[in-house]
Amino acid sequence: MNIFKIRFPLAFIFVMFCLSISSQSILSPEAYLNTNYSKHFTPHHKLVEYMRYVADNSDMVEIQTYGYTNQDRPLVQLTISTKENIDKIDQIQKDHLKSLTGNVGSDPYAIVWLSFGVHGNEAGASESSLNVLYQLVSGRSEVNKWLENTIVIIDPSINPDGFDRYTHWVRNVSTKEVQPEPYSREHNEPWPGGRVNHYLFDLNRDWAWATQVETQQRLKIYNEWMPHIHADYHEQGHNDHYYFAPAARPYHKSITDWQAEFQVEIGRNNAKYFDDEGWLYFTREVFDLFYPSYGDTYPTFNGAVGMTYEQAGHSRAGRAIIMDNRDTLTLRDRIDHHTTTALSTIEVSSKNAKALANGINEFFAENKHGQFKSFVISRQNGENHNGLRSLLELHGIEYGQLANDLSQSGFNYRTGKSANCKLQKGDLVINTNQLKSVLITTLFDPEPELEDSLTYDITAWSLPLAYGLDAYAFDRNINSTTFELYDDKTTPRKEGTAIVIPVSSFESMSVVGDLMQKGIVLRYNSQKAQYGDVSVPVGSVIATKADNRKNKDWVNSIKSICDHHKTNFYHVHSGFASAGSDLGSYRNGVMNNPKVGTLSGSDFNPNSFGQLWNYFENVLHYPLIIVNADDLGSQALDDLDVLIIEEGGYSPSESGWKEIDSWIKRGGKLIAIGYATNYFENKDGFGFSKSESDREEEKAEPSDLAAQERSWISGSMPGAIMKANLDQAHPYCYGLGNTYHTLRTRSKGVPLQKDLNNIIYIPEDYTSYGFIGSKVKSSHENSLVLGEMRKGRGSVVYLYDNPLYRGFWKAGERLLFNVIFY
């Protein structure tokens, strides 16, 4: 490898001779694989085969399958070190975890985690993992020296489904001879592309939210190690050379000086090797450390030095591509560059093992909390918050419950103000006096401090707001006891006249979907009611004996499904209400059991489409009919009750619009999500117009690129949370509480619409969290979040902000549930 040739030119021939003797038992990827390695892409099953081959034939490697993807491909992890270290790896792991908060010891090990290919069509990353593994076990004396005090963990393909989607496509369309011309077929990957996983999620935005199975399984093993170093291997545009740390500003305030400084140490070592080879690179640009759900930031908030490495390539590069400088970038080049930074990173870590151990120890000792020391989540309606607790457990965050009722001054997430907060015994408590204090503060902070508005992603993400919870934050620790689940203990579980399921938890949406699939007829209440000792909040789901009289197993079905989702339900033994409406009242309307469809194809944003697909299959457990956009016609429309259009560039023909309009008037419901509302702007008969009054008059200015960049920022909004008003009496707002916080990623708002029922909107004097450019802040005043227009027997619903953004905006999931079923 060049890294040795660079450092030891006089010894190079001797090293190569030793290597030829010592590595005879381990074949290189080129020698072992029949896939033309480094000249063509390696299918995932062959990649795993090589990894297993090396593990089976080297006492320096352990391999484990830590999970499977949606398409049943294995997720594997390799641990590499000397034989002596591998033999005692369990003890090394235990000692390392103890050292995070305890005595570091005199000879600590450096723990280096290398992740490859989170974006499947950045295939040079996963291809590089094969060569990195080979270089580590091939017998080089200097590498062996590093491994004496270093444990290297390799995840060779974080996104196997996306990787295979891309690599199989390339193999299907590739010509025998490489065609490096950028306009040739293999450089133009079709929709949806291999960047994303099975559900078309960007896994590099999912580390903190863990909505996808790949992330959920990876976090379990990551938190079993808590490495000192995490390097996340990517690819970027084929003319963009190579990026490595140090990262760009802004940095999150929780990042320590040690973490920032060690990035520079690693960057300088990488630069040394690149300079000697004459390879171009850049640092401190584009890729910042603020949004917490990346493969560099999530490890950073867990004490590591987290870094992104970006090699020129991506799907556009194919096997080889001609660059703007008229040189040809090959797959071999991409592998060599990534291999160099991997070995360089291991080298620096090994030489600074003691400093790494001390640095991460200081991180956990110094960063105990931010502005708030504890967070409390209300359980006033008997919620167990299963989804939130599962996420906390996945991150290794400890929680408890309030031992007694308490009145305490603190921050109220609903109102956005500090006030006296009345807490109840049993409320969920998360204190920051624990190992994961920095991560807790980062995820729960209502408004992270932004040192520079030139950032790469959304600037607010607070979990209590995302989950739509009644939550509070305090500047002192709140005493708590062991958490206990609420159960239906007050009402005997014997059959009555009805069963009530409060839709106050997100798991209850899955319950509704499963019950509908079982043929259970459900109702929802539009008025708070009391039946005996059972209190029924607005928007609860009710299954009555009368509606299900022909289904002899209806009670057992409900019990089984609710128990499976750990959701409480309550038996009602008389339909006579002591408060509110009787069971037979019109206020308890029958829930829709609609046939729902959506469109797919290159006109649509893959992430937006995938979020909807994932929502139906994994949250609602309800069928979603997926129709190719070109196949939408009267046959499909006549069979559907609801049609959801996601973000992208969909533009049906005039006759297509007429068919859709006619279907709506006959009783169809059309739901436009996020940027899909753009399709309806100023379109006759759809009641949606966009004001142009907020355009500023432009005037000529002398050229100043730096000032232009800053000016552009003042007119942008990468992503902020806004507090919205809502019509609490409207069925679409049931279960949302008295306010709704929307995550807006659109720079400008759209004004309230005179032809719509403006159900949820941003008020004039709105509360917000995150960065909003000064030029666009006023455009969100009195702006639409959710509006509906009646057309004949049907309606058009506009959701101006994507309620399913990245799958973590749980309050938005409840909102869309209401729009579909209520």
PDB file of C-alpha atoms in Angstrom, residues 27-34 37:
ATOM      1  CA  LEU A  27      -5.519 -13.937  -0.606  1.00  0.00           C
ATOM      2  CA  SER A  28      -6.110 -10.349  -1.648  1.00  0.00           C
ATOM      3  CA  PRO A  29      -9.595  -9.353  -2.887  1.00  0.00           C
ATOM      4  CA  GLU A  30      -8.225  -9.369  -6.443  1.00  0.00           C
ATOM      5  CA  ALA A  31      -6.933 -12.922  -6.056  1.00  0.00           C
ATOM      6  CA  TYR A  32      -9.891 -14.352  -4.136  1.00  0.00           C
ATOM      7  CA  LEU A  33     -12.904 -12.800  -5.852  1.00  0.00           C
ATOM      8  CA  ASN A  34     -14.067 -13.645  -9.353  1.00  0.00           C
ATOM      9  CA  TYR A  37     -12.174  -6.461  -8.026  1.00  0.00           C
TER      10      TYR A  37
END
